[in-house]
Amino acid sequence: MDVTVGALLAAAVATLVGAAIQSSIGFGMNLVTVPVLALVLPESLPVAVIVLGIPISVTMLRHEHGAVDRAGLGWLIGGRIPGTALAVWVVAVVSTATLQVVVGGVVLAVVLASVVAPPIPVRPATQAAAGMVSGITGTAAGIGGPPVALLYQHREGPTIRSTLAATFLIGTGLSLSFLLVARLVTLEQVALGVGLTPLVIVGAVWGRRSHAILEQGWLRPAVLGFAAVSALVVIADAAL
């Protein structure tokens, strides 16, 4: 990778802001970092942002691990495994721009359905489906949060954040393992993710301070609003 000071600065700012957002609502870091890295360090994707999922997930789980939907986590991961395997094939045959448009379109459709349709029941079938979609988008594009976040949007804040964190932590390991087997991981990509880790910790601490505000009826609008805006950003980035 051709890494410049400007590129590193842009990646650092995106990581800090993204980590704060994810710590606040349960997801969103890669929805900030992916478009930025796609512009300044495209060769780092998707591995660098997948690596960043480890420290943010550990940090979030450390504070709210007791609220994890443990029964649902099994179904989410069960769906994520085939989704991850499918994503590795997608990375090999589909262009990044095409994938971004598809991911953005799916997220926008789910957000619209969440606003105008009754809540999606949280049960094994929908959890497995959300896990599978998350595995595909998370491994291929580094954006795996919206499918699970939208499914859990009516749950309490600690449950949303901790269940997402647990899903990300296990899912990150799966994604990296499958990509390693497919020889789609480079040392430079991993090094960039590790180097940005301190900013993830700082951002997570910063984001936790907004929990009290979001829990006063703002969490669901925040999840839906950020998912919609992020989807538009991803689509716009692919079109440019």
PDB file of C-alpha atoms in Angstrom:
ATOM      1  CA  MET A   1       0.000   0.000   0.000  1.00  0.00           C
ATOM      2  CA  ASP A   2       1.085   3.553  -0.739  1.00  0.00           C
ATOM      3  CA  VAL A   3       0.489   5.069   2.721  1.00  0.00           C
ATOM      4  CA  THR A   4       0.820   8.851   3.034  1.00  0.00           C
ATOM      5  CA  VAL A   5       0.572  11.076   6.100  1.00  0.00           C
ATOM      6  CA  GLY A   6      -2.698  12.516   4.790  1.00  0.00           C
ATOM      7  CA  ALA A   7      -4.179   9.059   4.270  1.00  0.00           C
ATOM      8  CA  LEU A   8      -3.192   7.983   7.784  1.00  0.00           C
ATOM      9  CA  LEU A   9      -4.690  11.152   9.269  1.00  0.00           C
ATOM     10  CA  ALA A  10      -7.968  10.619   7.436  1.00  0.00           C
ATOM     11  CA  ALA A  11      -8.080   6.977   8.561  1.00  0.00           C
ATOM     12  CA  ALA A  12      -7.320   7.983  12.159  1.00  0.00           C
ATOM     13  CA  VAL A  13     -10.101  10.582  12.321  1.00  0.00           C
ATOM     14  CA  ALA A  14     -12.620   8.200  10.736  1.00  0.00           C
ATOM     15  CA  THR A  15     -11.676   5.462  13.200  1.00  0.00           C
ATOM     16  CA  LEU A  16     -12.013   7.748  16.223  1.00  0.00           C
ATOM     17  CA  VAL A  17     -15.416   9.103  15.173  1.00  0.00           C
ATOM     18  CA  GLY A  18     -16.654   5.690  14.032  1.00  0.00           C
ATOM     19  CA  ALA A  19     -15.689   4.017  17.302  1.00  0.00           C
ATOM     20  CA  ALA A  20     -17.566   6.682  19.265  1.00  0.00           C
ATOM     21  CA  ILE A  21     -20.691   6.107  17.169  1.00  0.00           C
ATOM     22  CA  GLN A  22     -20.505   2.327  17.512  1.00  0.00           C
ATOM     23  CA  SER A  23     -20.013   2.551  21.257  1.00  0.00           C
ATOM     24  CA  SER A  24     -23.112   4.758  21.423  1.00  0.00           C
ATOM     25  CA  ILE A  25     -25.633   2.832  19.305  1.00  0.00           C
ATOM     26  CA  GLY A  26     -24.023  -0.606  18.922  1.00  0.00           C
ATOM     27  CA  PHE A  27     -22.739  -0.389  15.342  1.00  0.00           C
ATOM     28  CA  GLY A  28     -21.502   2.142  12.821  1.00  0.00           C
ATOM     29  CA  MET A  29     -17.716   2.274  13.024  1.00  0.00           C
ATOM     30  CA  ASN A  30     -17.154   0.600   9.680  1.00  0.00           C
ATOM     31  CA  LEU A  31     -19.926   2.641   8.089  1.00  0.00           C
ATOM     32  CA  VAL A  32     -17.634   5.609   8.724  1.00  0.00           C
ATOM     33  CA  THR A  33     -14.248   3.996   8.156  1.00  0.00           C
ATOM     34  CA  VAL A  34     -15.077   1.982   5.016  1.00  0.00           C
ATOM     35  CA  PRO A  35     -15.979   4.958   2.763  1.00  0.00           C
ATOM     36  CA  VAL A  36     -12.940   6.903   4.002  1.00  0.00           C
ATOM     37  CA  LEU A  37     -10.506   4.030   3.506  1.00  0.00           C
ATOM     38  CA  ALA A  38     -12.082   3.288   0.116  1.00  0.00           C
ATOM     39  CA  LEU A  39     -10.995   6.763  -0.927  1.00  0.00           C
ATOM     40  CA  VAL A  40      -7.526   7.036   0.677  1.00  0.00           C
ATOM     41  CA  LEU A  41      -6.342   3.432   1.197  1.00  0.00           C
ATOM     42  CA  PRO A  42      -8.543   1.144  -0.932  1.00  0.00           C
ATOM     43  CA  GLU A  43      -5.973  -1.677  -0.803  1.00  0.00           C
ATOM     44  CA  SER A  44      -6.577  -2.003   2.942  1.00  0.00           C
ATOM     45  CA  LEU A  45     -10.172  -3.196   2.511  1.00  0.00           C
ATOM     46  CA  PRO A  46     -11.858  -5.211   3.810  1.00  0.00           C
ATOM     47  CA  VAL A  47      -9.217  -6.679   6.138  1.00  0.00           C
ATOM     48  CA  ALA A  48      -8.166  -3.508   8.000  1.00  0.00           C
ATOM     49  CA  VAL A  49     -11.722  -2.638   9.063  1.00  0.00           C
ATOM     50  CA  ILE A  50     -12.455  -6.242  10.016  1.00  0.00           C
ATOM     51  CA  VAL A  51      -9.407  -6.195  12.304  1.00  0.00           C
ATOM     52  CA  LEU A  52     -10.741  -3.005  13.932  1.00  0.00           C
ATOM     53  CA  GLY A  53     -13.858  -4.943  14.908  1.00  0.00           C
ATOM     54  CA  ILE A  54     -11.905  -6.869  17.539  1.00  0.00           C
ATOM     55  CA  PRO A  55     -10.941  -4.048  19.955  1.00  0.00           C
ATOM     56  CA  ILE A  56     -14.287  -2.225  19.678  1.00  0.00           C
ATOM     57  CA  SER A  57     -16.201  -5.454  20.361  1.00  0.00           C
ATOM     58  CA  VAL A  58     -14.038  -6.368  23.360  1.00  0.00           C
ATOM     59  CA  THR A  59     -14.398  -2.864  24.792  1.00  0.00           C
ATOM     60  CA  MET A  60     -18.189  -2.875  24.450  1.00  0.00           C
ATOM     61  CA  LEU A  61     -18.581  -6.392  25.846  1.00  0.00           C
ATOM     62  CA  ARG A  62     -16.416  -5.547  28.840  1.00  0.00           C
ATOM     63  CA  HIS A  63     -19.055  -3.123  30.087  1.00  0.00           C
ATOM     64  CA  GLU A  64     -22.352  -4.770  29.064  1.00  0.00           C
ATOM     65  CA  HIS A  65     -21.634  -8.487  28.620  1.00  0.00           C
ATOM     66  CA  GLY A  66     -24.436  -9.410  31.021  1.00  0.00           C
ATOM     67  CA  ALA A  67     -27.072  -8.080  28.607  1.00  0.00           C
ATOM     68  CA  VAL A  68     -26.128 -10.324  25.649  1.00  0.00           C
ATOM     69  CA  ASP A  69     -29.013 -12.257  24.092  1.00  0.00           C
ATOM     70  CA  ARG A  70     -27.169 -15.540  24.508  1.00  0.00           C
ATOM     71  CA  ALA A  71     -29.848 -17.734  22.922  1.00  0.00           C
ATOM     72  CA  GLY A  72     -30.122 -15.427  19.940  1.00  0.00           C
ATOM     73  CA  LEU A  73     -26.342 -15.194  19.579  1.00  0.00           C
ATOM     74  CA  GLY A  74     -26.171 -18.869  18.634  1.00  0.00           C
ATOM     75  CA  TRP A  75     -28.637 -18.368  15.776  1.00  0.00           C
ATOM     76  CA  LEU A  76     -26.894 -15.193  14.616  1.00  0.00           C
ATOM     77  CA  ILE A  77     -23.535 -16.955  14.422  1.00  0.00           C
ATOM     78  CA  GLY A  78     -25.148 -20.030  12.863  1.00  0.00           C
ATOM     79  CA  GLY A  79     -26.356 -17.812  10.034  1.00  0.00           C
ATOM     80  CA  ARG A  80     -23.084 -15.889   9.848  1.00  0.00           C
ATOM     81  CA  ILE A  81     -20.979 -18.964   9.012  1.00  0.00           C
ATOM     82  CA  PRO A  82     -22.535 -19.713   5.574  1.00  0.00           C
ATOM     83  CA  GLY A  83     -22.818 -15.968   4.933  1.00  0.00           C
ATOM     84  CA  THR A  84     -19.091 -15.565   5.521  1.00  0.00           C
ATOM     85  CA  ALA A  85     -18.240 -18.441   3.209  1.00  0.00           C
ATOM     86  CA  LEU A  86     -20.443 -16.952   0.495  1.00  0.00           C
ATOM     87  CA  ALA A  87     -18.811 -13.546   0.978  1.00  0.00           C
ATOM     88  CA  VAL A  88     -15.347 -14.901   0.226  1.00  0.00           C
ATOM     89  CA  TRP A  89     -16.642 -16.070  -3.153  1.00  0.00           C
ATOM     90  CA  VAL A  90     -18.326 -12.688  -3.688  1.00  0.00           C
ATOM     91  CA  VAL A  91     -15.047 -10.842  -3.010  1.00  0.00           C
ATOM     92  CA  ALA A  92     -13.399 -12.901  -5.717  1.00  0.00           C
ATOM     93  CA  VAL A  93     -16.011 -12.333  -8.450  1.00  0.00           C
ATOM     94  CA  VAL A  94     -17.880  -9.077  -7.740  1.00  0.00           C
ATOM     95  CA  SER A  95     -16.439  -5.575  -7.939  1.00  0.00           C
ATOM     96  CA  THR A  96     -16.302  -3.509  -4.751  1.00  0.00           C
ATOM     97  CA  ALA A  97     -18.455  -0.775  -6.288  1.00  0.00           C
ATOM     98  CA  THR A  98     -21.215  -3.224  -7.216  1.00  0.00           C
ATOM     99  CA  LEU A  99     -21.136  -4.758  -3.764  1.00  0.00           C
ATOM    100  CA  GLN A 100     -21.379  -1.332  -2.091  1.00  0.00           C
ATOM    101  CA  VAL A 101     -24.467  -0.456  -4.119  1.00  0.00           C
ATOM    102  CA  VAL A 102     -26.129  -3.754  -3.220  1.00  0.00           C
ATOM    103  CA  VAL A 103     -25.270  -3.400   0.486  1.00  0.00           C
ATOM    104  CA  GLY A 104     -26.512   0.183   0.571  1.00  0.00           C
ATOM    105  CA  GLY A 105     -29.721  -0.718  -1.226  1.00  0.00           C
ATOM    106  CA  VAL A 106     -30.482  -3.589   1.144  1.00  0.00           C
ATOM    107  CA  VAL A 107     -29.894  -1.409   4.209  1.00  0.00           C
ATOM    108  CA  LEU A 108     -32.156   1.351   2.849  1.00  0.00           C
ATOM    109  CA  ALA A 109     -34.893  -1.193   2.105  1.00  0.00           C
ATOM    110  CA  VAL A 110     -34.696  -2.596   5.632  1.00  0.00           C
ATOM    111  CA  VAL A 111     -34.784   0.898   7.170  1.00  0.00           C
ATOM    112  CA  LEU A 112     -37.880   1.773   5.121  1.00  0.00           C
ATOM    113  CA  ALA A 113     -39.557  -1.479   6.124  1.00  0.00           C
ATOM    114  CA  SER A 114     -38.718  -0.773   9.771  1.00  0.00           C
ATOM    115  CA  VAL A 115     -40.498   2.583   9.581  1.00  0.00           C
ATOM    116  CA  VAL A 116     -43.632   1.599   7.659  1.00  0.00           C
ATOM    117  CA  ALA A 117     -44.043  -2.067   8.568  1.00  0.00           C
ATOM    118  CA  PRO A 118     -44.658  -3.840  11.883  1.00  0.00           C
ATOM    119  CA  PRO A 119     -41.536  -4.820  13.878  1.00  0.00           C
ATOM    120  CA  ILE A 120     -39.727  -7.901  12.606  1.00  0.00           C
ATOM    121  CA  PRO A 121     -40.142 -10.626  15.228  1.00  0.00           C
ATOM    122  CA  VAL A 122     -36.855 -11.587  16.873  1.00  0.00           C
ATOM    123  CA  ARG A 123     -36.857 -15.376  16.618  1.00  0.00           C
ATOM    124  CA  PRO A 124     -34.483 -18.092  15.397  1.00  0.00           C
ATOM    125  CA  ALA A 125     -35.412 -17.791  11.715  1.00  0.00           C
ATOM    126  CA  THR A 126     -34.991 -14.012  11.559  1.00  0.00           C
ATOM    127  CA  GLN A 127     -31.841 -14.143  13.694  1.00  0.00           C
ATOM    128  CA  ALA A 128     -30.245 -16.707  11.380  1.00  0.00           C
ATOM    129  CA  ALA A 129     -31.235 -14.646   8.343  1.00  0.00           C
ATOM    130  CA  ALA A 130     -29.818 -11.448   9.864  1.00  0.00           C
ATOM    131  CA  GLY A 131     -26.631 -13.304  10.782  1.00  0.00           C
ATOM    132  CA  MET A 132     -26.240 -14.598   7.239  1.00  0.00           C
ATOM    133  CA  VAL A 133     -26.709 -11.163   5.659  1.00  0.00           C
ATOM    134  CA  SER A 134     -24.340  -9.685   8.242  1.00  0.00           C
ATOM    135  CA  GLY A 135     -21.747 -12.335   7.379  1.00  0.00           C
ATOM    136  CA  ILE A 136     -21.953 -11.505   3.682  1.00  0.00           C
ATOM    137  CA  THR A 137     -21.802  -7.727   4.027  1.00  0.00           C
ATOM    138  CA  GLY A 138     -19.381  -7.772   6.965  1.00  0.00           C
ATOM    139  CA  THR A 139     -16.828 -10.000   5.257  1.00  0.00           C
ATOM    140  CA  ALA A 140     -17.103  -8.664   1.725  1.00  0.00           C
ATOM    141  CA  ALA A 141     -17.509  -4.954   2.486  1.00  0.00           C
ATOM    142  CA  GLY A 142     -16.639  -4.601   6.170  1.00  0.00           C
ATOM    143  CA  ILE A 143     -20.214  -3.471   6.963  1.00  0.00           C
ATOM    144  CA  GLY A 144     -22.010  -6.112   9.021  1.00  0.00           C
ATOM    145  CA  GLY A 145     -23.883  -4.123  11.663  1.00  0.00           C
ATOM    146  CA  PRO A 146     -27.124  -2.862  10.073  1.00  0.00           C
ATOM    147  CA  PRO A 147     -28.876  -6.241   9.507  1.00  0.00           C
ATOM    148  CA  VAL A 148     -28.538  -7.259  13.164  1.00  0.00           C
ATOM    149  CA  ALA A 149     -29.080  -3.740  14.541  1.00  0.00           C
ATOM    150  CA  LEU A 150     -32.310  -3.306  12.601  1.00  0.00           C
ATOM    151  CA  LEU A 151     -33.605  -6.670  13.814  1.00  0.00           C
ATOM    152  CA  TYR A 152     -32.896  -5.724  17.462  1.00  0.00           C
ATOM    153  CA  GLN A 153     -33.919  -2.050  17.164  1.00  0.00           C
ATOM    154  CA  HIS A 154     -36.846  -2.403  19.597  1.00  0.00           C
ATOM    155  CA  ARG A 155     -34.760  -4.038  22.335  1.00  0.00           C
ATOM    156  CA  GLU A 156     -33.142  -2.129  25.192  1.00  0.00           C
ATOM    157  CA  GLY A 157     -29.860  -0.303  24.558  1.00  0.00           C
ATOM    158  CA  PRO A 158     -27.585  -2.680  26.525  1.00  0.00           C
ATOM    159  CA  THR A 159     -29.069  -5.701  24.717  1.00  0.00           C
ATOM    160  CA  ILE A 160     -28.568  -4.137  21.293  1.00  0.00           C
ATOM    161  CA  ARG A 161     -25.002  -3.032  21.963  1.00  0.00           C
ATOM    162  CA  SER A 162     -23.804  -6.181  23.742  1.00  0.00           C
ATOM    163  CA  THR A 163     -25.423  -8.644  21.317  1.00  0.00           C
ATOM    164  CA  LEU A 164     -23.977  -6.751  18.368  1.00  0.00           C
ATOM    165  CA  ALA A 165     -20.560  -6.683  20.049  1.00  0.00           C
ATOM    166  CA  ALA A 166     -20.608 -10.433  20.688  1.00  0.00           C
ATOM    167  CA  THR A 167     -21.724 -11.099  17.117  1.00  0.00           C
ATOM    168  CA  PHE A 168     -18.969  -8.851  15.763  1.00  0.00           C
ATOM    169  CA  LEU A 169     -16.281 -10.439  17.928  1.00  0.00           C
ATOM    170  CA  ILE A 170     -17.055 -13.988  16.856  1.00  0.00           C
ATOM    171  CA  GLY A 171     -17.890 -12.925  13.309  1.00  0.00           C
ATOM    172  CA  THR A 172     -14.593 -11.082  12.942  1.00  0.00           C
ATOM    173  CA  GLY A 173     -12.721 -14.260  13.768  1.00  0.00           C
ATOM    174  CA  LEU A 174     -14.759 -16.165  11.197  1.00  0.00           C
ATOM    175  CA  SER A 175     -14.249 -13.513   8.512  1.00  0.00           C
ATOM    176  CA  LEU A 176     -10.492 -13.340   9.021  1.00  0.00           C
ATOM    177  CA  SER A 177     -10.189 -17.132   9.074  1.00  0.00           C
ATOM    178  CA  PHE A 178     -12.075 -17.566   5.804  1.00  0.00           C
ATOM    179  CA  LEU A 179     -10.158 -14.724   4.140  1.00  0.00           C
ATOM    180  CA  LEU A 180      -6.849 -16.197   5.333  1.00  0.00           C
ATOM    181  CA  VAL A 181      -7.714 -19.574   3.852  1.00  0.00           C
ATOM    182  CA  ALA A 182      -8.562 -17.822   0.586  1.00  0.00           C
ATOM    183  CA  ARG A 183      -5.224 -15.950   0.766  1.00  0.00           C
ATOM    184  CA  LEU A 184      -6.929 -12.569   0.685  1.00  0.00           C
ATOM    185  CA  VAL A 185      -5.147 -11.149   3.771  1.00  0.00           C
ATOM    186  CA  THR A 186      -1.881  -9.192   3.699  1.00  0.00           C
ATOM    187  CA  LEU A 187       0.427  -8.181   6.531  1.00  0.00           C
ATOM    188  CA  GLU A 188       0.082  -4.491   5.596  1.00  0.00           C
ATOM    189  CA  GLN A 189      -3.715  -4.645   5.952  1.00  0.00           C
ATOM    190  CA  VAL A 190      -3.449  -6.246   9.382  1.00  0.00           C
ATOM    191  CA  ALA A 191      -0.743  -3.793  10.476  1.00  0.00           C
ATOM    192  CA  LEU A 192      -2.939  -0.811   9.594  1.00  0.00           C
ATOM    193  CA  GLY A 193      -5.830  -2.210  11.618  1.00  0.00           C
ATOM    194  CA  VAL A 194      -3.590  -2.901  14.617  1.00  0.00           C
ATOM    195  CA  GLY A 195      -2.017   0.543  14.371  1.00  0.00           C
ATOM    196  CA  LEU A 196      -5.415   2.255  14.541  1.00  0.00           C
ATOM    197  CA  THR A 197      -6.503   0.230  17.581  1.00  0.00           C
ATOM    198  CA  PRO A 198      -5.607   2.867  20.247  1.00  0.00           C
ATOM    199  CA  LEU A 199      -7.997   5.296  18.551  1.00  0.00           C
ATOM    200  CA  VAL A 200     -10.742   2.680  18.747  1.00  0.00           C
ATOM    201  CA  ILE A 201     -10.344   2.507  22.525  1.00  0.00           C
ATOM    202  CA  VAL A 202     -10.416   6.304  22.880  1.00  0.00           C
ATOM    203  CA  GLY A 203     -13.470   6.585  20.652  1.00  0.00           C
ATOM    204  CA  ALA A 204     -15.301   3.838  22.555  1.00  0.00           C
ATOM    205  CA  VAL A 205     -14.776   5.632  25.870  1.00  0.00           C
ATOM    206  CA  TRP A 206     -15.994   8.865  24.300  1.00  0.00           C
ATOM    207  CA  GLY A 207     -19.105   7.186  22.878  1.00  0.00           C
ATOM    208  CA  ARG A 208     -20.120   5.553  26.161  1.00  0.00           C
ATOM    209  CA  ARG A 209     -20.830   8.995  27.600  1.00  0.00           C
ATOM    210  CA  SER A 210     -23.865   9.325  25.332  1.00  0.00           C
ATOM    211  CA  HIS A 211     -25.588   6.145  26.538  1.00  0.00           C
ATOM    212  CA  ALA A 212     -27.782   7.984  29.039  1.00  0.00           C
ATOM    213  CA  ILE A 213     -29.070  10.375  26.382  1.00  0.00           C
ATOM    214  CA  LEU A 214     -29.761   7.669  23.801  1.00  0.00           C
ATOM    215  CA  GLU A 215     -31.607   5.502  26.301  1.00  0.00           C
ATOM    216  CA  GLN A 216     -34.243   8.246  26.740  1.00  0.00           C
ATOM    217  CA  GLY A 217     -36.131   7.270  23.604  1.00  0.00           C
ATOM    218  CA  TRP A 218     -33.432   8.246  21.109  1.00  0.00           C
ATOM    219  CA  LEU A 219     -31.798   4.874  20.475  1.00  0.00           C
ATOM    220  CA  ARG A 220     -34.162   3.544  17.779  1.00  0.00           C
ATOM    221  CA  PRO A 221     -34.222   6.838  15.799  1.00  0.00           C
ATOM    222  CA  ALA A 222     -30.432   6.952  16.069  1.00  0.00           C
ATOM    223  CA  VAL A 223     -30.088   3.397  14.738  1.00  0.00           C
ATOM    224  CA  LEU A 224     -32.503   3.963  11.844  1.00  0.00           C
ATOM    225  CA  GLY A 225     -31.183   7.416  10.970  1.00  0.00           C
ATOM    226  CA  PHE A 226     -27.547   6.441  11.001  1.00  0.00           C
ATOM    227  CA  ALA A 227     -28.213   3.257   9.025  1.00  0.00           C
ATOM    228  CA  ALA A 228     -30.024   5.253   6.318  1.00  0.00           C
ATOM    229  CA  VAL A 229     -27.398   7.991   6.078  1.00  0.00           C
ATOM    230  CA  SER A 230     -24.584   5.470   6.020  1.00  0.00           C
ATOM    231  CA  ALA A 231     -26.255   3.459   3.260  1.00  0.00           C
ATOM    232  CA  LEU A 232     -26.522   6.611   1.142  1.00  0.00           C
ATOM    233  CA  VAL A 233     -22.854   7.397   1.792  1.00  0.00           C
ATOM    234  CA  VAL A 234     -21.812   3.889   0.711  1.00  0.00           C
ATOM    235  CA  ILE A 235     -23.877   4.123  -2.484  1.00  0.00           C
ATOM    236  CA  ALA A 236     -22.528   7.601  -3.270  1.00  0.00           C
ATOM    237  CA  ASP A 237     -18.969   6.419  -2.694  1.00  0.00           C
ATOM    238  CA  ALA A 238     -19.487   3.565  -5.131  1.00  0.00           C
ATOM    239  CA  ALA A 239     -20.924   5.937  -7.746  1.00  0.00           C
ATOM    240  CA  LEU A 240     -17.952   8.340  -7.597  1.00  0.00           C
TER     241      LEU A 240
END
